[in-house]
XYZ file of C-alpha atoms in Angstrom:
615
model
C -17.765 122.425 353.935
C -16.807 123.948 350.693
C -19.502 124.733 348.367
C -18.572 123.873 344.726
C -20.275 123.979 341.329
C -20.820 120.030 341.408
C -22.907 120.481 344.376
C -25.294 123.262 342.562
C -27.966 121.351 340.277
C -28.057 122.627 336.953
C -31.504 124.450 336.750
C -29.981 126.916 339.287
C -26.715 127.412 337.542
C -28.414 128.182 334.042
C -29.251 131.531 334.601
C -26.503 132.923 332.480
C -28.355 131.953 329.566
C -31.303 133.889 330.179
C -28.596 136.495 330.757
C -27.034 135.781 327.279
C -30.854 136.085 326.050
C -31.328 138.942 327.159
C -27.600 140.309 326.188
C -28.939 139.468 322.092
C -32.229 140.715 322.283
C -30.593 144.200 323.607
C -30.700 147.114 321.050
C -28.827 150.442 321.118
C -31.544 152.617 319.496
C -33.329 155.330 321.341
C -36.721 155.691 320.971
C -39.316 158.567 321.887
C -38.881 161.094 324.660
C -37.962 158.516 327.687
C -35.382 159.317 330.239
C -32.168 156.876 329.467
C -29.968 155.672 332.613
C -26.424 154.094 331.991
C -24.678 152.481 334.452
C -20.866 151.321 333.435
C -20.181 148.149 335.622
C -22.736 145.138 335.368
C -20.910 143.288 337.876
C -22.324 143.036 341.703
C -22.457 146.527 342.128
C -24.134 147.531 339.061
C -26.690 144.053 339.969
C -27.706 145.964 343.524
C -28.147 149.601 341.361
C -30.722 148.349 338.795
C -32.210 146.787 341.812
C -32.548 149.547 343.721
C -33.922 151.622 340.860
C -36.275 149.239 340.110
C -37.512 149.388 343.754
C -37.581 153.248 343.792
C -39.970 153.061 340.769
C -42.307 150.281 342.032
C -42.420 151.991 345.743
C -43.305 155.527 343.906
C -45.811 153.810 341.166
C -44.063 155.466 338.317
C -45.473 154.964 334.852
C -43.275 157.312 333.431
C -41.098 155.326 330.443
C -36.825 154.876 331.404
C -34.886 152.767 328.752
C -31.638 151.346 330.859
C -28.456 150.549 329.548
C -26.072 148.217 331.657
C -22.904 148.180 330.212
C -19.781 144.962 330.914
C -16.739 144.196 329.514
C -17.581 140.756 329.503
C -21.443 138.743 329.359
C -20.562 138.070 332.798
C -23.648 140.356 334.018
C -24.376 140.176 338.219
C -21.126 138.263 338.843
C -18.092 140.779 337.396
C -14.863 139.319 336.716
C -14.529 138.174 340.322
C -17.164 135.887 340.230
C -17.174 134.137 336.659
C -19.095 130.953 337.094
C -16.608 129.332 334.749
C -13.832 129.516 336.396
C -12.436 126.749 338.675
C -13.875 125.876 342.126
C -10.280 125.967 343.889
C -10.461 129.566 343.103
C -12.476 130.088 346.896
C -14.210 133.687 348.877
C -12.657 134.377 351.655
C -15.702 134.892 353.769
C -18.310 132.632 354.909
C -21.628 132.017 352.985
C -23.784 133.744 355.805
C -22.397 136.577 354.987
C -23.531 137.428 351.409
C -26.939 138.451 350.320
C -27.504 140.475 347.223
C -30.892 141.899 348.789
C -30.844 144.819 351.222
C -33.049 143.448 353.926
C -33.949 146.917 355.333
C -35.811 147.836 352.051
C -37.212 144.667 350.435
C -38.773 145.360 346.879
C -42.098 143.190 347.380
C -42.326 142.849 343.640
C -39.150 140.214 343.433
C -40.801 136.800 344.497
C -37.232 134.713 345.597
C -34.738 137.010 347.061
C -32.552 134.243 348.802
C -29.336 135.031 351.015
C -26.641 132.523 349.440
C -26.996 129.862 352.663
C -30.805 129.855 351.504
C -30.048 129.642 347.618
C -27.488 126.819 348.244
C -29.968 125.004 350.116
C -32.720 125.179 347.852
C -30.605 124.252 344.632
C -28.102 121.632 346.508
C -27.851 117.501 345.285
C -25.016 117.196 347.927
C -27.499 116.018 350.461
C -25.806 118.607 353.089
C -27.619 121.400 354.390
C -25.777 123.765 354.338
C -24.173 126.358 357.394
C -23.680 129.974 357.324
C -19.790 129.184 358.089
C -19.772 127.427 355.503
C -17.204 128.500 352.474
C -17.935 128.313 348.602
C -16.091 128.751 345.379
C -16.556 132.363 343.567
C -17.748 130.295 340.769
C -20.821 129.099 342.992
C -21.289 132.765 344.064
C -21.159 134.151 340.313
C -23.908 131.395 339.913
C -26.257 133.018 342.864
C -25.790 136.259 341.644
C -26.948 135.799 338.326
C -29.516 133.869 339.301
C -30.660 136.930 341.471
C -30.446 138.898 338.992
C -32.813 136.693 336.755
C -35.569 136.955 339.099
C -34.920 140.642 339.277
C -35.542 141.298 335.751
C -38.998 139.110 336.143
C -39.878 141.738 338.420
C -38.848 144.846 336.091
C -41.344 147.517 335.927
C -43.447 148.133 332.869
C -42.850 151.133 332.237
C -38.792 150.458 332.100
C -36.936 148.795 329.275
C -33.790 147.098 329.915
C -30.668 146.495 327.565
C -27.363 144.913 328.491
C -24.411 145.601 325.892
C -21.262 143.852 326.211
C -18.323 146.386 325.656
C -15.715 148.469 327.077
C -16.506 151.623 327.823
C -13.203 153.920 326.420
C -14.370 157.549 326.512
C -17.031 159.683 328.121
C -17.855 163.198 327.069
C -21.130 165.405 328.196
C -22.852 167.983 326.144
C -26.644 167.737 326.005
C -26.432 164.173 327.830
C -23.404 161.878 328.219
C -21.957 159.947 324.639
C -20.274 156.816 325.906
C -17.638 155.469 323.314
C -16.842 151.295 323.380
C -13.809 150.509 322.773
C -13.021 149.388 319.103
C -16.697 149.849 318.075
C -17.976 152.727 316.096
C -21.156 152.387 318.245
C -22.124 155.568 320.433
C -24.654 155.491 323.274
C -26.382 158.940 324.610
C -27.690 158.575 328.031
C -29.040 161.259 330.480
C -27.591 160.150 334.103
C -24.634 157.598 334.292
C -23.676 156.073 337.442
C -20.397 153.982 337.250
C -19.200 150.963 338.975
C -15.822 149.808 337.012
C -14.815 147.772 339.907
C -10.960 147.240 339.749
C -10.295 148.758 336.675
C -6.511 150.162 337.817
C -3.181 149.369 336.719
C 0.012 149.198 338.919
C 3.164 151.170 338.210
C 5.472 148.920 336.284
C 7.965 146.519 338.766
C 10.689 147.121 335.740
C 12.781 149.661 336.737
C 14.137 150.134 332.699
C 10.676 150.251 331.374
C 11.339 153.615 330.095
C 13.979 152.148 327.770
C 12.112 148.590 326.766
C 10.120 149.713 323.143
C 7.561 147.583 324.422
C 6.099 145.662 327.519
C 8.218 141.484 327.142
C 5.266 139.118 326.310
C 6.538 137.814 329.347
C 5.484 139.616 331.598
C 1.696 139.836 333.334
C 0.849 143.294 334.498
C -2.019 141.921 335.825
C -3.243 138.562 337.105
C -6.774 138.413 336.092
C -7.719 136.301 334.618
C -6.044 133.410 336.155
C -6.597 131.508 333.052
C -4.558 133.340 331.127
C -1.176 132.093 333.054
C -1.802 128.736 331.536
C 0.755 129.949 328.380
C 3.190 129.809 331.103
C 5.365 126.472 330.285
C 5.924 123.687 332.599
C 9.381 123.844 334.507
C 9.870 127.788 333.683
C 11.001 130.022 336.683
C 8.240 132.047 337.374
C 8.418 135.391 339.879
C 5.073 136.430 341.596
C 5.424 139.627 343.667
C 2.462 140.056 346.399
C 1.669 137.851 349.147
C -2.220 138.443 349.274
C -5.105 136.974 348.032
C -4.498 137.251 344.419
C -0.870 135.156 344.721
C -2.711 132.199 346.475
C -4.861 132.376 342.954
C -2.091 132.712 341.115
C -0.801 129.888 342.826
C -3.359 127.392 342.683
C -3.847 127.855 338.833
C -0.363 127.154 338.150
C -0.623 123.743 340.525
C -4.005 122.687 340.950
C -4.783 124.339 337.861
C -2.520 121.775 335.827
C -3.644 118.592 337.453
C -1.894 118.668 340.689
C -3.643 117.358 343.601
C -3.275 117.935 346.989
C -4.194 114.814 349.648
C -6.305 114.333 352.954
C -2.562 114.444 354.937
C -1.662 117.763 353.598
C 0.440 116.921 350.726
C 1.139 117.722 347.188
C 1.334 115.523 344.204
C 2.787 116.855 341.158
C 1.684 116.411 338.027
C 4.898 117.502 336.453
C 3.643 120.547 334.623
C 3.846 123.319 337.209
C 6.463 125.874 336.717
C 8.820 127.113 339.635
C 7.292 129.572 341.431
C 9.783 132.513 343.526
C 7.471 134.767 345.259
C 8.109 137.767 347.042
C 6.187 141.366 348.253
C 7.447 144.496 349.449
C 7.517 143.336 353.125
C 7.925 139.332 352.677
C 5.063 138.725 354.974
C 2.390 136.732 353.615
C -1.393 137.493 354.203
C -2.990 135.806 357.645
C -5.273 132.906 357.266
C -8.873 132.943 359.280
C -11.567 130.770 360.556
C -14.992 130.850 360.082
C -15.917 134.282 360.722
C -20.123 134.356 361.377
C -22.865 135.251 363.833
C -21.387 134.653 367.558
C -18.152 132.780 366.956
C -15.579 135.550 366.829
C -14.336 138.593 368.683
C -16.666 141.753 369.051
C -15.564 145.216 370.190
C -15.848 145.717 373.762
C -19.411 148.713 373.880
C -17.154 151.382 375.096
C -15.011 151.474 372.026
C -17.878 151.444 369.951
C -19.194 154.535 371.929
C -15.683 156.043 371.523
C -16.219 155.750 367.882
C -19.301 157.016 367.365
C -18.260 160.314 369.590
C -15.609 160.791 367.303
C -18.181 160.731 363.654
C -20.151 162.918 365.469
C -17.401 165.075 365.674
C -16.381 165.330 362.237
C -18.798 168.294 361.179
C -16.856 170.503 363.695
C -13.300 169.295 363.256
C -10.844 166.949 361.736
C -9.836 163.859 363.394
C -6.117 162.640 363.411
C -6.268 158.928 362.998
C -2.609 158.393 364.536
C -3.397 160.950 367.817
C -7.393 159.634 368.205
C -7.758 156.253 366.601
C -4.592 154.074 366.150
C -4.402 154.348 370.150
C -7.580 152.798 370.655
C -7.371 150.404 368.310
C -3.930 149.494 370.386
C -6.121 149.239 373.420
C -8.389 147.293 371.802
C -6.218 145.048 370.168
C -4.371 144.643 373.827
C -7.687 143.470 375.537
C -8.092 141.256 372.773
C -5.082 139.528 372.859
C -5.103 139.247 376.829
C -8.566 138.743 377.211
C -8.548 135.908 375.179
C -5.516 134.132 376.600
C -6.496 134.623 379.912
C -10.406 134.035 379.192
C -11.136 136.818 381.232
C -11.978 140.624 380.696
C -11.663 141.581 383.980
C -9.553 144.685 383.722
C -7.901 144.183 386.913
C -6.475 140.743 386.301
C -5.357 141.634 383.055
C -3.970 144.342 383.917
C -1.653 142.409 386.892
C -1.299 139.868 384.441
C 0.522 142.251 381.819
C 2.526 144.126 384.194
C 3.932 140.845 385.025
C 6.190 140.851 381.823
C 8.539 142.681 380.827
C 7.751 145.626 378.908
C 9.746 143.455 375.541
C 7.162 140.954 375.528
C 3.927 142.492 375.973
C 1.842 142.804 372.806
C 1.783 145.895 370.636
C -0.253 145.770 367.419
C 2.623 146.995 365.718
C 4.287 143.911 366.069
C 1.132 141.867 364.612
C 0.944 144.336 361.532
C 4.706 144.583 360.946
C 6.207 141.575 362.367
C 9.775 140.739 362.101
C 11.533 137.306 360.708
C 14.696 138.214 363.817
C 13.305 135.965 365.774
C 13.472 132.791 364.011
C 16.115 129.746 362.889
C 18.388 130.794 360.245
C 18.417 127.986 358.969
C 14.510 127.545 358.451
C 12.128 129.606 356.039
C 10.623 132.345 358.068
C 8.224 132.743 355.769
C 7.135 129.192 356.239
C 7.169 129.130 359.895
C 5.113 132.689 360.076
C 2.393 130.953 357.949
C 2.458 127.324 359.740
C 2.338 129.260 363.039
C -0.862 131.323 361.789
C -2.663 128.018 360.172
C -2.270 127.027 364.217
C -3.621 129.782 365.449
C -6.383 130.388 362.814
C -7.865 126.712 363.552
C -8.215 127.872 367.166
C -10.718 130.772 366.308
C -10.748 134.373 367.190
C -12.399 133.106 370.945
C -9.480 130.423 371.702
C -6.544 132.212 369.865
C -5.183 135.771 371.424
C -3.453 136.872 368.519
C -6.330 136.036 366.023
C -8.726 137.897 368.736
C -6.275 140.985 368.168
C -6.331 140.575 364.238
C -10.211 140.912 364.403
C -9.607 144.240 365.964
C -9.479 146.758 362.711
C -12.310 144.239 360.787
C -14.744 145.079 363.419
C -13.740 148.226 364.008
C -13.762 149.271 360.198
C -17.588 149.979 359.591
C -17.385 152.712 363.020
C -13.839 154.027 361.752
C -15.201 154.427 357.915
C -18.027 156.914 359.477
C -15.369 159.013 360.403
C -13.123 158.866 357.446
C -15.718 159.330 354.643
C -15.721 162.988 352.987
C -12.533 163.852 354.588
C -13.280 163.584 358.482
C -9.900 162.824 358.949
C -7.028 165.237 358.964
C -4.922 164.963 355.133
C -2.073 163.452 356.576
C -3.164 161.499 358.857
C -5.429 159.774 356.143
C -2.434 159.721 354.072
C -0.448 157.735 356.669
C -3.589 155.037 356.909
C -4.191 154.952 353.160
C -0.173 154.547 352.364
C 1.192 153.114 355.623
C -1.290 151.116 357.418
C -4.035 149.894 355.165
C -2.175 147.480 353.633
C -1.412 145.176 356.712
C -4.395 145.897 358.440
C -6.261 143.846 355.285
C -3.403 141.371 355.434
C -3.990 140.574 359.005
C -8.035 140.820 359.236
C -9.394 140.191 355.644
C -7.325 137.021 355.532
C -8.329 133.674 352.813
C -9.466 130.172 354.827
C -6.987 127.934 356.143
C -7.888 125.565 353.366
C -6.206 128.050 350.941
C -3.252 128.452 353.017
C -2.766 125.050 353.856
C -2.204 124.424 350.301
C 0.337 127.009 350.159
C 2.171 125.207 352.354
C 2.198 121.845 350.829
C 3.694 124.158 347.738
C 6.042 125.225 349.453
C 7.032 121.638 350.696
C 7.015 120.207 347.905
C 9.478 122.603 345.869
C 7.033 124.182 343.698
C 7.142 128.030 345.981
C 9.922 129.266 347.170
C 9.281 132.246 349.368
C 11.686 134.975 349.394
C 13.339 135.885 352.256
C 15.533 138.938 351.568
C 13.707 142.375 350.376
C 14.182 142.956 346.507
C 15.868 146.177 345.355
C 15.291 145.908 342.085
C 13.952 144.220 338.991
C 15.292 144.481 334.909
C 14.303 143.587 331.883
C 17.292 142.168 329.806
C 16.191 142.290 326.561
C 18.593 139.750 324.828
C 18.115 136.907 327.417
C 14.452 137.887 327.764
C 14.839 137.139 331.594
C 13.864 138.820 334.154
C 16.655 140.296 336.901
C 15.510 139.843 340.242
C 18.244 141.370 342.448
C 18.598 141.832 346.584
C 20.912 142.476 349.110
C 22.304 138.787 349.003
C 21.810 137.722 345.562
C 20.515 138.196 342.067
C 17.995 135.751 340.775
C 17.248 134.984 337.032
C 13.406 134.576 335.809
C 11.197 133.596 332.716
C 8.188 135.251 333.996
C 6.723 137.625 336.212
C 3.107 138.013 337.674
C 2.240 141.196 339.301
C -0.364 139.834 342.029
C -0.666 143.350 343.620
C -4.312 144.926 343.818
C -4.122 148.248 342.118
C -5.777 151.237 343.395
C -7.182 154.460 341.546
C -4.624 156.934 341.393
C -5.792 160.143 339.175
C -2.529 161.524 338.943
C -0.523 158.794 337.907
C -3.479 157.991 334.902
C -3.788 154.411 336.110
C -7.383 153.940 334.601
C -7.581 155.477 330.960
C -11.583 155.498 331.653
C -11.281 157.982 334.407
C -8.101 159.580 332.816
C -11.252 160.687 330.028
C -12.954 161.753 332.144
C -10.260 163.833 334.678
C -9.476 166.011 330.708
C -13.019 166.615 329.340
C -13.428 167.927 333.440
C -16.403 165.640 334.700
C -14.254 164.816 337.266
C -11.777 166.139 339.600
C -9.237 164.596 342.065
C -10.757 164.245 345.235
C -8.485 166.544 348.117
C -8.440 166.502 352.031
C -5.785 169.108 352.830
C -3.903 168.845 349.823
C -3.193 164.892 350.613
C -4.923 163.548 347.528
C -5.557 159.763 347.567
C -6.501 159.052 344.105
C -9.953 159.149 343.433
C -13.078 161.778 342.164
C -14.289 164.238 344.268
C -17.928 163.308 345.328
C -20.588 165.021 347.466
C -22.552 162.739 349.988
C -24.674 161.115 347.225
C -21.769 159.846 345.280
C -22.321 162.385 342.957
C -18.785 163.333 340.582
C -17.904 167.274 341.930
C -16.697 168.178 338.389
C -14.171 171.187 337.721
C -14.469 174.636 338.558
C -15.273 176.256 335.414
C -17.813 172.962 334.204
C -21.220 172.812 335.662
C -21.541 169.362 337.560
C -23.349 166.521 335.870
C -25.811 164.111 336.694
C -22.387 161.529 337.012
C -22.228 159.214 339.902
C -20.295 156.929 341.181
C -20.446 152.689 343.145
C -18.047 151.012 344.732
C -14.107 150.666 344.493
C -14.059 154.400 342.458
C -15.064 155.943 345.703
C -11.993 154.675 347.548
C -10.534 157.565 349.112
C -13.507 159.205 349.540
C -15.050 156.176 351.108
C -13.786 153.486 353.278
C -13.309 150.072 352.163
C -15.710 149.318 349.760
C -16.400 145.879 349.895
C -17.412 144.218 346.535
C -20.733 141.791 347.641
C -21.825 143.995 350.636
C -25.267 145.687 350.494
C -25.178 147.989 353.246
C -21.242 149.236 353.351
C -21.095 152.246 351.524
C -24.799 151.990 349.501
C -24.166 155.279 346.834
C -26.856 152.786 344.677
C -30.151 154.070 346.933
C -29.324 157.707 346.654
C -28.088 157.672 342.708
C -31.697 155.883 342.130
C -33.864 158.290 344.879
C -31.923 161.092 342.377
C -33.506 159.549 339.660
C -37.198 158.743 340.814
C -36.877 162.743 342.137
C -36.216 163.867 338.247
C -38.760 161.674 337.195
C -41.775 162.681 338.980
C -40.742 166.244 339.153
C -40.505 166.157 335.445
C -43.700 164.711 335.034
C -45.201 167.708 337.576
C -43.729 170.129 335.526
C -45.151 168.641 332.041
C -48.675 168.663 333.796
C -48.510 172.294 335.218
C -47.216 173.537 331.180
C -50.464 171.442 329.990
C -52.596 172.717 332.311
C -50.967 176.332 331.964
C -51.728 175.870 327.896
C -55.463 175.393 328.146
């Protein structure tokens, strides 16, 4: 079952305008003496932060006044970009419902009367007449709904001593002297708060695919740097020759607005019908290899890493205060192992060593499986004469309705996704060597989320009734390059075999902080007035601040460090995989808002020893 907005009755999916209520009855002003908390990023991660300093303050009985200010781009408080509960219901997670839950269950705030996982909100708000399952899959639209609606009942519960103010705005500049002054972007309007934590979310931009952008006087019209939001590809004309470059999870949006999007439909046997407005679609990435579909993913249903590996793990974080760990010499080996069992375990439904072991020295060495292959697999093998790109993902859709326990090589892509939350305790702060976390961050990362962070088959069945029906065409030859001709205002897609002329071109790539290259002119600000500093294991630096344990911003040398911290994607490099919904991967929000409740009361010891000093 997919979960979309018509199923949702409307009582549940109105809490955006108590949002928008609250949004006009906000005011910049400072009043009084109070302490005044900014966080930059209303979207999830900024939801779970005013959460969990609302929880610090109710579980400490503060009385002490804090004005809040929760800054967004967009209204779009609790559900970010990602989850704007206007856009369309074919735009789907890739995770099952039983997974999210915007309330860490280890610390409940007893003030907040409903906190519902999304399985339970669905349930209680559904007119589909279906209870719902926790493998269940929803649109991001029905998520963005939850969330806000969390978030509603969390601001009934807001302390009453705290004021709260949400101001829509971008947030260009940030300078600190005396308290930070946040600038918005073409407003005049400056806001002065005493500790900022920010969580911008994807706020990065990709290098340019145009290899004569340095003689173009502008950026073509033509051309999308970015893909969100999807909407904005309807300008796109019907029939124009479109080029999409990225495989992932963002081109199968891209994909579906530009089909489905326009009125297409796809049928019960697998097919598309036109509705004559699409455009062509060419699409292509760096390797040609599409992202892997999955199954329900939940509870007891798919592969779990055998207790030794586990063990092996944990040795190995335990390690880290004494020495560095090389992820190729110590990890990628038993993640090979792993993946091997996996695979062989599976197909044999066995895991007896011994018989797998006879089993697999049965073949010859060529065609025993090596989790290189699954990462970086090769189109040799197949037809000529057939699309390898369509084969690899018809093959996977197979595989992927099996389920990790029926299908070997969808046991083996589980491998690094359960093995992520042990491998991240030994990568955060710098536990492993600078080049070998160079050589996961540049080399590896990338297919390891294309093989184990994969969209449903749903999704990826429609990309192949696309590609059927003429609308994709998947690339089979690497590009070399791509130019801008200015006086045909096409795009020049070239390769080894030919040279291919386009209208348009999407870049569907997911950008990634990168100090040096100034991909985020937020933290570019921030990198020149030196609140900030590049983070650096071993002179290997991956693109983000430094930060100490807390997720607090290690700021220059010569610049005492602010109260400045940091939630979410902007600790990438620091941190490991910092998933966007997840409560408990990565939490900087409990220890930013612990800092907080600390300065608080110690203030307030420190005002009562002066008075009593005074008398």
């Amino acid at each position: 079952m997919i979960w979309k907005t018509e199923h949702i009755d409307q009582n549940a999916r109105s809490a955006r305008y108590a949002i928008q209520q609250h949004i006009s009855e906000s005011k910049a002003s400072r009043f009084g003496d109070e302490l005044v908390v900014g966080i930059v990023g209303g979207g999830p991660k900024g939801f779970y932060a005013l959460e969990r300093l609302f929880m610090e303050m109710q579980s400490q009985q503060l009385t002490e006044p804090i004005r809040i200010y929760l800054f967004n781009e967009t209204p779009d408080f609790a559900s970010g970009p990602n989850y704007q509960v206007d856009q369309a219901d074919y735009l789907l997670i890739n995770y099952c419902i039983g997974n999210i839950d915007a309330w860490n269950r280890e610390a409940i705030n007893p003030e907040v009367k409903q906190q519902l996982n999304l399985t339970q909100w669905i349930e209680a708000h559904q007119i589909a007449g279906i209870k719902p399952e926790p493998t269940d899959y929803a649109s991001r639209a029905v998520v963005g709904s939850y969330l806000q609606d969390q978030l509603k009942g969390l601001l009934a519960s807001k302390p009453a001593c705290a004021e709260v103010h949400f101001i829509v705005g971008k947030v260009s500049t940030i300078s600190y002297e005396h308290g930070f002054h946040l600038q918005l972007e073409n407003q005049h309007q400056t806001f002065q708060v005493d500790k900022l934590l920010l969580a911008t979310g994807h706020c990065y931009s990709n290098a340019s695919l145009l290899q004569n952008e340095k003689h173009l006087l502008e950026m073509p019209a033509n051309y999308f740097a970015r893909a969100y939001p999807v909407h904005k590809l309807d300008s796109i004309p019907a029939q124009a020759s479109v080029g999409v470059v990225g495989l992932g999870l963002t081109f199968i949006d891209v994909a579906l607005q530009l089909t489905e999007g326009r009125g297409g439909k796809f049928t019960d046997s697998g097919e598309y019908l036109p509705s004559g407005k699409e455009p062509r679609i060419v699409a292509c990435s760096r390797t040609n290899v599409p992202i892997l579909a999955r199954g329900p993913v939940y509870g007891g249903n798919h592969y779990q890493l055998r207790p030794k590996t586990i063990q092996y793990f944990k040795q190995l974080a335990a390690s880290t205060a004494r020495q560095k760990i090389d992820f190729e010499e110590e990890i990628y080996p038993v993640l090979q192992q792993e993946a091997h069992f996996a695979y062989y375990s599976t197909l044999l439904q066995t895991s007896d060593i011994a018989a797998i072991k006879a089993y697999t020295d049965s073949l010859p060495t060529s065609q025993r499986f090596q989790l290189e292959n699954l990462l970086f697999p090769s189109y040799a093998e197949y037809d000529a004469e057939s699309n390898p790109v369509l084969t690899y993902i018809e093959a996977n859709i197979e595989q992927a309705r099996l389920g990790e326990l029926q299908s070997p090589i969808m046991a083996a892509a589980a491998v690094w996704r359960e093995a992520t939350n042990w491998i991240a305790d030994i990568y955060n702060h710098g536990g492993l060597t600078g080049e070998s976390q160079r050589v996961l961050d540049k080399e590896l990362w990338g297919a390891f989320c294309r093989t184990s962070f994969g969209p449903p088959v749903e999704n990826m069945q429609k990309i192949i009734a696309l590609a059927k029906a003429g609308v994709i065409q998947f690339s089979t030859e690497i590009w070399a390059s791509m130019h801008y001709d200015t006086e045909t205002a096409q795009f020049m897609w070239t390769n080894d075999q030919d040279q291919q002329s386009l209208s348009y071109l999407i870049d569907a790539r997911i950008a990634r902080g990168k100090l040096q290259q100034a991909n985020a002119p937020l933290y570019s600000a921030l990198l020149a007035n030196g609140l900030i500093q590049p983070h650096s294991n071993e002179r290997y630096q991956p693109g983000g601040p430094a930060l100490d344990t807390d997720g607090r911003a290690i700021s220059a040398p010569h610049i005492a460090s602010p109260p400045l911290f940091f939630y979410g994607s902007p600790t990438e490099g620091v941190l490991l995989d910092n998933d966007s919904l997840s409560r408990k991967r990565n939490d900087m929000a409990t220890p930013w808002a612990k800092h907080i409740v600390h300065y608080l009361i110690q203030t307030h010891k420190e005002i009562i020893h002066e008075n009593y000093n005074g008398r």
